[in-house]
GROMACS .gro file of C-alpha atoms in nm:
model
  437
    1UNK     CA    1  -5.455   9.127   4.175
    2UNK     CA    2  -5.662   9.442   4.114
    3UNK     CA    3  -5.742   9.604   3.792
    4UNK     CA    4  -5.912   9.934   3.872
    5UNK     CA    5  -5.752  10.071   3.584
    6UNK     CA    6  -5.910   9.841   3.357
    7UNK     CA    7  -6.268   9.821   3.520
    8UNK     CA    8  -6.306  10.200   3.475
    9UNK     CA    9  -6.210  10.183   3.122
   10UNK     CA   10  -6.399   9.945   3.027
   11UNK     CA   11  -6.701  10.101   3.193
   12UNK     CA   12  -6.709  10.318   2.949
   13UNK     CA   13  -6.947  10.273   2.628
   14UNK     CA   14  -7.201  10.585   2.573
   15UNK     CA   15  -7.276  10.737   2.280
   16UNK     CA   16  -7.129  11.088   2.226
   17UNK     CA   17  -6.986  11.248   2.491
   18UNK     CA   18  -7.125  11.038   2.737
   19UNK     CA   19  -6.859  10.793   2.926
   20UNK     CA   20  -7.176  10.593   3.041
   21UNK     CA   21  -7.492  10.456   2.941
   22UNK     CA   22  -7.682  10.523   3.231
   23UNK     CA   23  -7.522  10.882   3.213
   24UNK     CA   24  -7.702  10.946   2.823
   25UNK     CA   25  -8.008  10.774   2.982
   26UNK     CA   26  -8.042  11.027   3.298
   27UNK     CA   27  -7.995  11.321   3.092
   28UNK     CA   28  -8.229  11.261   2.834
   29UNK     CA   29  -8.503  11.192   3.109
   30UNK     CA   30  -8.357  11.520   3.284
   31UNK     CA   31  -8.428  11.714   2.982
   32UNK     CA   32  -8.712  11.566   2.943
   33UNK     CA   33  -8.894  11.637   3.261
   34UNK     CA   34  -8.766  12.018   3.195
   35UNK     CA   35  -8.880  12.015   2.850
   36UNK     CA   36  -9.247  11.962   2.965
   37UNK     CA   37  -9.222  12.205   3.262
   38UNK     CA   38  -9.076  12.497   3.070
   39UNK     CA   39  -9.353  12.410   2.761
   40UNK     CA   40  -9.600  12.402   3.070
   41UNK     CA   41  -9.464  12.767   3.178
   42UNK     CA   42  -9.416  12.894   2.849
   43UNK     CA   43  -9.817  12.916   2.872
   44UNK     CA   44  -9.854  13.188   3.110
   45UNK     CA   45  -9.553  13.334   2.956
   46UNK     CA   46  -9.734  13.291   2.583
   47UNK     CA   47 -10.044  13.543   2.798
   48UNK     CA   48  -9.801  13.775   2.951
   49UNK     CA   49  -9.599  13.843   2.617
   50UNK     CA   50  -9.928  13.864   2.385
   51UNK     CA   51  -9.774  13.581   2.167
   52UNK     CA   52  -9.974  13.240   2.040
   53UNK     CA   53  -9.936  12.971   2.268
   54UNK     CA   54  -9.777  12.731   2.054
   55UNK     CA   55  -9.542  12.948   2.021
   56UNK     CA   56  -9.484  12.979   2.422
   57UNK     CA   57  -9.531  12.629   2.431
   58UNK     CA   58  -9.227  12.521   2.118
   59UNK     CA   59  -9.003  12.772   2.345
   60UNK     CA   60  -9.024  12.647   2.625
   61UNK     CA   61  -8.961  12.302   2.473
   62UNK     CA   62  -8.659  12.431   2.278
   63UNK     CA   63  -8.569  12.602   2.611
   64UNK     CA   64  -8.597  12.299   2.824
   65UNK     CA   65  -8.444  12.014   2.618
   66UNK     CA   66  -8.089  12.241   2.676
   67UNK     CA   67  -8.041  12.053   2.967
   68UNK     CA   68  -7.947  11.725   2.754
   69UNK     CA   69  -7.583  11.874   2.704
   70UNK     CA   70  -7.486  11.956   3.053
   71UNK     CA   71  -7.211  11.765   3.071
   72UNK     CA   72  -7.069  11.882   2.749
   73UNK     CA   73  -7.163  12.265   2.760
   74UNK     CA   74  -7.252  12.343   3.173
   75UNK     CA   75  -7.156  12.693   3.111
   76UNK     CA   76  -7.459  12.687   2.811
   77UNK     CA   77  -7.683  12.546   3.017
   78UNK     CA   78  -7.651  12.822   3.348
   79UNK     CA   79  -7.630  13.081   3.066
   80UNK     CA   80  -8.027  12.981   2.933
   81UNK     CA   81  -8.107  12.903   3.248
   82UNK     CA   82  -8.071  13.255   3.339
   83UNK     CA   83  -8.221  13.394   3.012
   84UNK     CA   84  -8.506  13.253   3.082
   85UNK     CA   85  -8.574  13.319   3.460
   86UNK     CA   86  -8.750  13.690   3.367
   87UNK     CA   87  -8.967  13.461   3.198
   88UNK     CA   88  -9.018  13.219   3.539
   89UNK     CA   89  -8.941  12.954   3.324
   90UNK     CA   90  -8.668  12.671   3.388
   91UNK     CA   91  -8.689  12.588   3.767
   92UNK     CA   92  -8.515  12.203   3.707
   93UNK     CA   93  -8.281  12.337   3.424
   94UNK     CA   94  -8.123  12.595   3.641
   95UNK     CA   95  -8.076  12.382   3.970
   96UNK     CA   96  -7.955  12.071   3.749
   97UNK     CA   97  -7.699  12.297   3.550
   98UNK     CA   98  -7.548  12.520   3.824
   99UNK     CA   99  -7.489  12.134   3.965
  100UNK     CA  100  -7.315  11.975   3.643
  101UNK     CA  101  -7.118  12.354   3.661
  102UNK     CA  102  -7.041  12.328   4.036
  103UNK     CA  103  -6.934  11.977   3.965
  104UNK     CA  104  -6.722  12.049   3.642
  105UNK     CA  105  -6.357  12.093   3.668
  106UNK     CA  106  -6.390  12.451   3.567
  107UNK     CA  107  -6.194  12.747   3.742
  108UNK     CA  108  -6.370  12.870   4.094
  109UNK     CA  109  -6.398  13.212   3.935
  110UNK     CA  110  -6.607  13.094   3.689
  111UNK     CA  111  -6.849  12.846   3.892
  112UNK     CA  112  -6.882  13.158   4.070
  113UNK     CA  113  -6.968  13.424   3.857
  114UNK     CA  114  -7.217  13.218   3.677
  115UNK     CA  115  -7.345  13.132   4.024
  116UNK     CA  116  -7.407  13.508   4.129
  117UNK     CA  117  -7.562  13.616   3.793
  118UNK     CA  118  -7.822  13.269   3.858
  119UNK     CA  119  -7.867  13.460   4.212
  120UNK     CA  120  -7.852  13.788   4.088
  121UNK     CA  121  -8.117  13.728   3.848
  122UNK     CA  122  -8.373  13.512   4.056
  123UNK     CA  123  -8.361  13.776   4.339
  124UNK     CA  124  -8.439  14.068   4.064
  125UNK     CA  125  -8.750  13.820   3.886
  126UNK     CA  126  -8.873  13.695   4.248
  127UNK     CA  127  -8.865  14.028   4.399
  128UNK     CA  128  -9.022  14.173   4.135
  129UNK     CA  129  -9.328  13.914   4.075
  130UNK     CA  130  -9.409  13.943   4.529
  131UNK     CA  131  -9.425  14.291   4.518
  132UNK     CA  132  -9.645  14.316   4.210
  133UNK     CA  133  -9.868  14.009   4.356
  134UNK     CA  134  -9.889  14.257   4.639
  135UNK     CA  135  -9.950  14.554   4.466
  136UNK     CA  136 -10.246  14.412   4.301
  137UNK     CA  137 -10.386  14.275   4.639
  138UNK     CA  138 -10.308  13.900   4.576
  139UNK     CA  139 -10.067  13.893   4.936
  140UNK     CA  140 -10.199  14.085   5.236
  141UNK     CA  141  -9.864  14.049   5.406
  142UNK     CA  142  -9.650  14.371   5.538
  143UNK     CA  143  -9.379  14.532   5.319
  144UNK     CA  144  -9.083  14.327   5.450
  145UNK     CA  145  -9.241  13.994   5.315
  146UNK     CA  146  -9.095  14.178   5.016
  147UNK     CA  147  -8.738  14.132   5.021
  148UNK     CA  148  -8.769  13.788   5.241
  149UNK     CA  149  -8.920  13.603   4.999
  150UNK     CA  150  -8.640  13.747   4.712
  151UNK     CA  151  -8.353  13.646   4.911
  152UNK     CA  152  -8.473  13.325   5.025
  153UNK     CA  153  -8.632  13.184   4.743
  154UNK     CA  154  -8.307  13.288   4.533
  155UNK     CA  155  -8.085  13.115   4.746
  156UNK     CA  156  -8.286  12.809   4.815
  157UNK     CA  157  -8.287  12.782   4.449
  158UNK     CA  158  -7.886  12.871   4.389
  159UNK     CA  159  -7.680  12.759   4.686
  160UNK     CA  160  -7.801  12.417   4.739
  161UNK     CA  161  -7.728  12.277   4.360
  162UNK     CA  162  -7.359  12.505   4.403
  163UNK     CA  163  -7.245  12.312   4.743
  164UNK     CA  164  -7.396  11.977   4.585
  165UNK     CA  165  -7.176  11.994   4.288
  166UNK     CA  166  -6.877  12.135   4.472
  167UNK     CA  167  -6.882  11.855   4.710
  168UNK     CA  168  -6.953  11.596   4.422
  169UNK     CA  169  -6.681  11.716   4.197
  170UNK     CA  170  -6.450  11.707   4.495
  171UNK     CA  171  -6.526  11.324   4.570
  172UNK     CA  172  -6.505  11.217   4.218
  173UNK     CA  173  -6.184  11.421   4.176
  174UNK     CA  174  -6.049  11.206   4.516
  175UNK     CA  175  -6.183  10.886   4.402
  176UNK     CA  176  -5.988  10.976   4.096
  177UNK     CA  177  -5.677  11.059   4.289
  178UNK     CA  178  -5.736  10.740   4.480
  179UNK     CA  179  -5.760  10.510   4.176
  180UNK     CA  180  -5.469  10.658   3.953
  181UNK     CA  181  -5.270  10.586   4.342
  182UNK     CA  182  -5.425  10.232   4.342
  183UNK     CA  183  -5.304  10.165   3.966
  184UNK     CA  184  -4.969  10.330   4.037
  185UNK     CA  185  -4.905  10.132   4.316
  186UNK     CA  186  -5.045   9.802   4.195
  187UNK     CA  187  -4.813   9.844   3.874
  188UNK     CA  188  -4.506   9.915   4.137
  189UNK     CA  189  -4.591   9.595   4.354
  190UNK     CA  190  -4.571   9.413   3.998
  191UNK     CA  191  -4.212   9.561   3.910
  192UNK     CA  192  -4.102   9.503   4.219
  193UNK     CA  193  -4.243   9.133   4.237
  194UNK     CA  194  -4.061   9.090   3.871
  195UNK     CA  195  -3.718   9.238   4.005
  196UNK     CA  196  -3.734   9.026   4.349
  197UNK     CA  197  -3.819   8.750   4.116
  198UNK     CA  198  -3.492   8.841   3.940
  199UNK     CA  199  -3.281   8.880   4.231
  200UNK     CA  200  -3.364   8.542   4.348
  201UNK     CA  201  -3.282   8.405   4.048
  202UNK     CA  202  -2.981   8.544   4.043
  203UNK     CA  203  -2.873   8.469   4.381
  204UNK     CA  204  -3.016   8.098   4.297
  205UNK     CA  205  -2.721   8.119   4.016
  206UNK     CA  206  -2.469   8.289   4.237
  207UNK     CA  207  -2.472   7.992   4.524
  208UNK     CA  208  -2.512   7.744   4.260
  209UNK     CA  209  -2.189   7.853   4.131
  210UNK     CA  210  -2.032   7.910   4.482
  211UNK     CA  211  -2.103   7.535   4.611
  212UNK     CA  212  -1.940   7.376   4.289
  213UNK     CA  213  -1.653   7.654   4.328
  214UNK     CA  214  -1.625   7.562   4.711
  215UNK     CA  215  -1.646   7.187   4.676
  216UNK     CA  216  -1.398   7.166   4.344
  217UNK     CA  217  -1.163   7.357   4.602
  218UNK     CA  218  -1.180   7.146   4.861
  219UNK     CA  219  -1.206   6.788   4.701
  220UNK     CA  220  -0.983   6.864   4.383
  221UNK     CA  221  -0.621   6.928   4.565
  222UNK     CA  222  -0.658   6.623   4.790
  223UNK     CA  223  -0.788   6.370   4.487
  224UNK     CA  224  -0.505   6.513   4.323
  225UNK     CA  225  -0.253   6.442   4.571
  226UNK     CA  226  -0.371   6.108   4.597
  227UNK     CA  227  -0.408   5.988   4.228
  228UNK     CA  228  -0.022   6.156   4.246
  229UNK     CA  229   0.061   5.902   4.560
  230UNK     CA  230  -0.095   5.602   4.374
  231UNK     CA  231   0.084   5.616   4.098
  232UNK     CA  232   0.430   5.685   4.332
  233UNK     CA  233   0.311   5.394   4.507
  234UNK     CA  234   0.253   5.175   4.187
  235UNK     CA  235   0.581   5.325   4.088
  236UNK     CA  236   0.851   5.208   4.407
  237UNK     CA  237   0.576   4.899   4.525
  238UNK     CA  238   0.864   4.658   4.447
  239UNK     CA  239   1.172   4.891   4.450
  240UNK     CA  240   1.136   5.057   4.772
  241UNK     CA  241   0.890   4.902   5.010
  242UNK     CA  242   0.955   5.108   5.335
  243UNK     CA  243   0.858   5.423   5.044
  244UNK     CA  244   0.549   5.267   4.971
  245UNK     CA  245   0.382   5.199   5.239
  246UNK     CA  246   0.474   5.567   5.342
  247UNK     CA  247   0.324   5.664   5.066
  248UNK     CA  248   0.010   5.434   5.084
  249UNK     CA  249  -0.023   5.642   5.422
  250UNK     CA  250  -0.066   5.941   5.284
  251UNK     CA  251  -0.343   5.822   5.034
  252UNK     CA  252  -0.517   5.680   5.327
  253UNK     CA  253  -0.511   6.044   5.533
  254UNK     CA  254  -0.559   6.239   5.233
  255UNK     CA  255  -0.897   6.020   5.130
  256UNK     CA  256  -1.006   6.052   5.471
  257UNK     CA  257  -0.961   6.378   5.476
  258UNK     CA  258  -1.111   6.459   5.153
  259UNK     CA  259  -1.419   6.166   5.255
  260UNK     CA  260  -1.479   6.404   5.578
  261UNK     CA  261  -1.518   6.733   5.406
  262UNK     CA  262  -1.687   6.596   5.133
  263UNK     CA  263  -1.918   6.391   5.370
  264UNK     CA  264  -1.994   6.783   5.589
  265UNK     CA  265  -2.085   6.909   5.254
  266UNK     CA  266  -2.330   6.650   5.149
  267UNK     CA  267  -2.460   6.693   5.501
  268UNK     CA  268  -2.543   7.013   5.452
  269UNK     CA  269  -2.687   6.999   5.093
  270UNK     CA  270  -2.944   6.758   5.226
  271UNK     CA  271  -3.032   6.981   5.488
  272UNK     CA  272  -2.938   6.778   5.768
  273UNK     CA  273  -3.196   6.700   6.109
  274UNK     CA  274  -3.188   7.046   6.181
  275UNK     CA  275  -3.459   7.180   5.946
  276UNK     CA  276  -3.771   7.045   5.921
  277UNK     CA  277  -3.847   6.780   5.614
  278UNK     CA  278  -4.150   6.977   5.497
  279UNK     CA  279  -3.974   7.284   5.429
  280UNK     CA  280  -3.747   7.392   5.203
  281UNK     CA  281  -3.374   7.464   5.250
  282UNK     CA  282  -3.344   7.826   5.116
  283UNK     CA  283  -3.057   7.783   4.897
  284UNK     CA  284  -2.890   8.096   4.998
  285UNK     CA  285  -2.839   7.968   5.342
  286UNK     CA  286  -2.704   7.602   5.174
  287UNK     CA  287  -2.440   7.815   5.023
  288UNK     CA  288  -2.324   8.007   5.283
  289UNK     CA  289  -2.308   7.637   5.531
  290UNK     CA  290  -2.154   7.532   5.265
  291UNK     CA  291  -1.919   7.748   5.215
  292UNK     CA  292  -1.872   7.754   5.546
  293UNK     CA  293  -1.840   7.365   5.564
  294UNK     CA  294  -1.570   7.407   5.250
  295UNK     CA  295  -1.338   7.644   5.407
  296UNK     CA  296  -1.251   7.365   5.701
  297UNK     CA  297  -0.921   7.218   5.710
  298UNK     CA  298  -0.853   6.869   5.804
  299UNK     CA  299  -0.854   7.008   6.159
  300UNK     CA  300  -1.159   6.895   6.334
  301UNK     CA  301  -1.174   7.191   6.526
  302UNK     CA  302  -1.360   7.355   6.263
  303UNK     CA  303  -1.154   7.656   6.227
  304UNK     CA  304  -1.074   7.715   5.848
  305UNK     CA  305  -0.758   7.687   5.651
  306UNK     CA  306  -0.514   7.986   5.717
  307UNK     CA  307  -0.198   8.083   5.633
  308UNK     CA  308  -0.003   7.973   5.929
  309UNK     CA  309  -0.085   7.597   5.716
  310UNK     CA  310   0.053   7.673   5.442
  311UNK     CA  311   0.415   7.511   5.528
  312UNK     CA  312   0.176   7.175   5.569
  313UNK     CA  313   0.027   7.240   5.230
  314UNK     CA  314   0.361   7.279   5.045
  315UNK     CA  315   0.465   6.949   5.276
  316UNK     CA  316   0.235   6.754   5.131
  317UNK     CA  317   0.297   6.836   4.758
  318UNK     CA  318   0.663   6.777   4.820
  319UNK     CA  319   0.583   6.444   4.951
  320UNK     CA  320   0.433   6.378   4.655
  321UNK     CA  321   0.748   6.407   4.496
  322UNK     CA  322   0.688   6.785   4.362
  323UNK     CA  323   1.019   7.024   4.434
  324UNK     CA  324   0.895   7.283   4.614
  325UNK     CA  325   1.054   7.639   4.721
  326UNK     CA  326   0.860   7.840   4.953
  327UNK     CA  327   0.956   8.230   5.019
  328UNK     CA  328   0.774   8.427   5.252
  329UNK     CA  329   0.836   8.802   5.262
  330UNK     CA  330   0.754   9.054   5.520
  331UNK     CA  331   0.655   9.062   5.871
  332UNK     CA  332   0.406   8.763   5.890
  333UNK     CA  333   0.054   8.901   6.060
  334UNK     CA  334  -0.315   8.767   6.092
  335UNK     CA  335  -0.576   8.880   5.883
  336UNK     CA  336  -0.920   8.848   5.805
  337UNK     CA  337  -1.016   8.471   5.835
  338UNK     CA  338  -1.145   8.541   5.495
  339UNK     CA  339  -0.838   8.677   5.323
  340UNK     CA  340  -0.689   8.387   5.464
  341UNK     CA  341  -0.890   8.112   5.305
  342UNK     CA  342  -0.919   8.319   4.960
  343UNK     CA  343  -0.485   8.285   5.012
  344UNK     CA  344  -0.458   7.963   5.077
  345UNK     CA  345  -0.682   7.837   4.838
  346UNK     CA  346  -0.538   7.999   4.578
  347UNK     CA  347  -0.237   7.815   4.691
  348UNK     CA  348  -0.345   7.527   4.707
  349UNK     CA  349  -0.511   7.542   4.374
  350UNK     CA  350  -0.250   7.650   4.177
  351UNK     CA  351  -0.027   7.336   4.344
  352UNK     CA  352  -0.321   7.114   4.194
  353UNK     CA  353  -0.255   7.253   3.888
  354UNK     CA  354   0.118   7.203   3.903
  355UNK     CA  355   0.064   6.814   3.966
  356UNK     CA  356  -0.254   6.800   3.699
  357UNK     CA  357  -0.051   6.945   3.365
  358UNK     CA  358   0.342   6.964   3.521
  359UNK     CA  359   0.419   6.677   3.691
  360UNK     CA  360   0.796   6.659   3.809
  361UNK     CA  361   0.847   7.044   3.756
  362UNK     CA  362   0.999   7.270   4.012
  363UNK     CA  363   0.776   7.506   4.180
  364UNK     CA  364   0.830   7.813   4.329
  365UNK     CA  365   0.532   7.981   4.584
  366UNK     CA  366   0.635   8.318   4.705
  367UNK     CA  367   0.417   8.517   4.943
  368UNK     CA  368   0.422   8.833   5.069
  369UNK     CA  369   0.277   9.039   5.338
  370UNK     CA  370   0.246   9.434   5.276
  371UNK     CA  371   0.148   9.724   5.454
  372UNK     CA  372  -0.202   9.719   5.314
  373UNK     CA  373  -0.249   9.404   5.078
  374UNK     CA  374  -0.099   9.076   5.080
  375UNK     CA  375   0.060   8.899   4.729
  376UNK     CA  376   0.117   8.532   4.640
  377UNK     CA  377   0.252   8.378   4.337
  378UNK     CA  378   0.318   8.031   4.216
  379UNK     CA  379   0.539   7.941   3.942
  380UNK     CA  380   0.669   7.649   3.730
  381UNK     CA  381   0.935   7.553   3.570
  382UNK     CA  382   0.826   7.348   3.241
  383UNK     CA  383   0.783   6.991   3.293
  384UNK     CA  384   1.097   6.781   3.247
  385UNK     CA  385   0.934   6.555   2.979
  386UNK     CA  386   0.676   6.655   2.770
  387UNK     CA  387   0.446   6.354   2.869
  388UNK     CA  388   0.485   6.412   3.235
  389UNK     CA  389   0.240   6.651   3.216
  390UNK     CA  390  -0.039   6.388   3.187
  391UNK     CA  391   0.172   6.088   3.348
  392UNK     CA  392  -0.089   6.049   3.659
  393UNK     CA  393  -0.382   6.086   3.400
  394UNK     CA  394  -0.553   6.341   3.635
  395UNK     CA  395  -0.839   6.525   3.435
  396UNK     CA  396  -0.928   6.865   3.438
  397UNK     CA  397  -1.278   7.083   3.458
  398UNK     CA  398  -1.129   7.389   3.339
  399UNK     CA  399  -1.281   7.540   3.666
  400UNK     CA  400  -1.001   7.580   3.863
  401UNK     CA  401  -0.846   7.903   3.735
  402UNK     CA  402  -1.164   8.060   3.699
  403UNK     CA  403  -1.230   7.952   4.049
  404UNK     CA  404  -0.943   8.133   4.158
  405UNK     CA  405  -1.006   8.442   3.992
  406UNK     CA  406  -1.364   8.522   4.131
  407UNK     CA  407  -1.243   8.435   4.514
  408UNK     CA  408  -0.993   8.771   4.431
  409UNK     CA  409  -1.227   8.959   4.284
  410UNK     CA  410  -1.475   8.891   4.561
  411UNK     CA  411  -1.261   9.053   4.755
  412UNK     CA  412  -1.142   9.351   4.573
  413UNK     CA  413  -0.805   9.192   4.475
  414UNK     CA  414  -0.653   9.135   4.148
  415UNK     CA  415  -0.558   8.807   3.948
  416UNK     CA  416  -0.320   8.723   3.726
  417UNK     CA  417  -0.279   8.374   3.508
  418UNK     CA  418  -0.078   8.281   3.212
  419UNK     CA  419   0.204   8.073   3.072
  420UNK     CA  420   0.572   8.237   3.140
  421UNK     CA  421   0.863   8.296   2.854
  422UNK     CA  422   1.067   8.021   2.998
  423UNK     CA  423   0.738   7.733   2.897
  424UNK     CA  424   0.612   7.710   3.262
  425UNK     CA  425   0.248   7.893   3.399
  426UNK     CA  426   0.270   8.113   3.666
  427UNK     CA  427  -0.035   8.231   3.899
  428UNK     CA  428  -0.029   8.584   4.072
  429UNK     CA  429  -0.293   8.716   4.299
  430UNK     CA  430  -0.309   9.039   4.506
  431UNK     CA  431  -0.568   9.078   4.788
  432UNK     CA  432  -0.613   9.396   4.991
  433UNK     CA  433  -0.487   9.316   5.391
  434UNK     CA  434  -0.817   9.509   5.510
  435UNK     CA  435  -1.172   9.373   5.389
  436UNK     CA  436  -1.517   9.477   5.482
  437UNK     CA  437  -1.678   9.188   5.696
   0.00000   0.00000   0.00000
């Protein structure tokens, strides 16, 4: 991970207004160097003016060590710079502070009006000093050497520090632009690292719950039937043997049944031959073969429970010795393999229910198809003795209901649970006919 942010923060540690140390140390040697030129010029200048010498000299000092606040005050620094130019003094200070100004996030307008009144005035000073060096005979050189030596020397001396500092301030102002981007960025990546971090967790949570949901619906109802056929069996062993070994039948295809499902399940959770023992199973795609693996009927065609099998499922609980009256309302029609399941199940789970906490009491499952949804209910009478309910000693996760309930809402349907007036429990569920694959 990066941290430009942080590295140009902590780069900074000068004193004052400098962000740098090195920055405080180049300036001072900057105004330095133009402190000793201008007190080197401020002796001729001392002559010219009729003043003492020291006093040319301390000027030109004073003059010269401006250029230590150029960063701070560039527009002070251009502004002496061209005081002084009558005076041919500060060569360094004005090329180093039209530079610092050029380079300054200051408004074009200004960078150039200071710039024309640096050109302005060396033009003016350098035209004037060539033609009275040739006026007194120092330069032998024709008239037009004149106004050459003015416009050149004043724009060797103004344009190169200008387009220096405009193209510096530009690439620190993009390096800038590129590191605020690079910080920006690096603190998105880390957001969205922390969200997909999230997301997996959640979806970690989601199959987690899906599995148990999928595997308590397909290994509940048939356990259930069976602990209800064991105890029928225990029951008419002696009375009625032709009944019993009926019945011992039925535990024997229901346990296979339920040992084959379980047995594709536990297939799949251990990944099977088909991936590769070094990697990892993702879990989302264990949930979904799960899933898959939990929606089969005892079919081995691998097609999953539908509701064309419901008549078998209410078969078996009746064998069981649970009354059962199944209504079905409507023009019967296929739907989506998953409304289906989610219709079925809930069937079936609510028939587990019946034979967990009402053993013996009369059921009623009512479905219905509709022009756009399709309704099932499944309601009990109470139990005919109060210590029925918990006759076959079946125990109970507490899962099933809530089971139920997020299969509907998965789906956009609506479910219902609760005791009814007359002491039974009925289940209601509504599931639109038309789902989004």
């Amino acid at each position: 991970m990066t941290s430009t942010g942080e590295d140009h923060v902590t780069a900074r540690g000068g004193p004052w207004w400098w962000e740098r140390r090195r920055g405080a140390v180049l300036d001072v040697g900057l105004a330095a160097v133009s402190a000793l030129e201008c007190a080197a010029e401020g002796v001729p200048f001392a002559w010219d003016a009729g003043i003492p010498v020291a006093a040319g000299v301390l000027f030109g000092l004073l003059a010269g060590a401006v250029l230590l606040v150029r960063r701070k005050w560039p527009i002070a620094v251009v502004l002496v710079a061209i005081a002084i130019t009558p005076a041919q003094m500060g060569f360094l200070m004005g090329i180093v502070g039209l530079y610092t100004l050029a380079a300054c996030e200051l408004p074009r307008r200004i960078i150039g009006a200071l710039a024309g009144m640096s050109l302005l005035g060396t033009l003016i000073v350098t035209f004037v000093r060539v033609r009275q060096g040739m006026a007194a005979g120092e330069l032998g050189i024709g008239d037009w050497f004149v106004p050459f030596a003015a416009v050149t020397t004043s724009l060797g001396l103004t344009a190169p520090p200008v387009l220096l500092g405009l193209y510096a301030g530009a690439r620190r102002r993009l390096m800038e632009s590129l590191r605020e981007r690079a910080d920006d960025l690096e603190r998105e990546l880390q957001l969205l690292a922390e969200r997909a971090e999230e997301r997996a967790e959640w979806a970690r949570s989601e199959e987690r719950t899906r599995i148990a949901r999928e595997m308590h619906d397909v290994v509940a109802h048939r356990v259930s039937l069976m602990v209800v056929h064991a105890a029928a069996l225990q029951a008419v062993a002696r009375k009625d043997p032709e009944k019993a070994v009926k019945n011992a039948a039925l535990v024997g295809d229901m346990g296979r049944q339920a040992l084959t499902e379980l047995r594709e399940m536990l297939g799949v959770l251990r990944s099977g031959s088909e991936v590769p023992r070094e990697r990892a199973v993702p879990l989302a795609a264990v949930g979904v073969a799960a899933a898959a693996a939990a929606s089969r009927a005892a079919e081995a065609d691998g097609e999953g429970p539908s509701l064309s099998e419901l008549g078998e499922l209410v078969g078996q609980s009746a064998a069981a010795g649970m009354v059962v009256d199944l209504s079905v309302q409507g023009d019967a029609r296929s739907y989506a393999p998953v409304v289906e399941q989610t219709a079925f199940r809930v069937v079936q789970e609510a028939l587990t229910n019946v034979h967990k906490h009402a053993s013996g009491a009369k059921t009623y499952v009512r479905l219905a198809h509709r022009v756009s949804e399709i309704a099932m209910q499944v309601e009990n009478d109470p139990p005919p003795e109060p210590a029925s309910a918990s006759a076959a000693g079946l125990p109970s996760g507490g899962n099933g209901l809530v089971g139920m309930k997020e299969r509907v809402a998965a789906l956009g349907g609506v479910f219902v649970s609760g005791p009814t007036d007359a002491g039974g429990f009925r289940v209601s569920a509504v599931i639109p006919a038309s789902v989004a694959s």
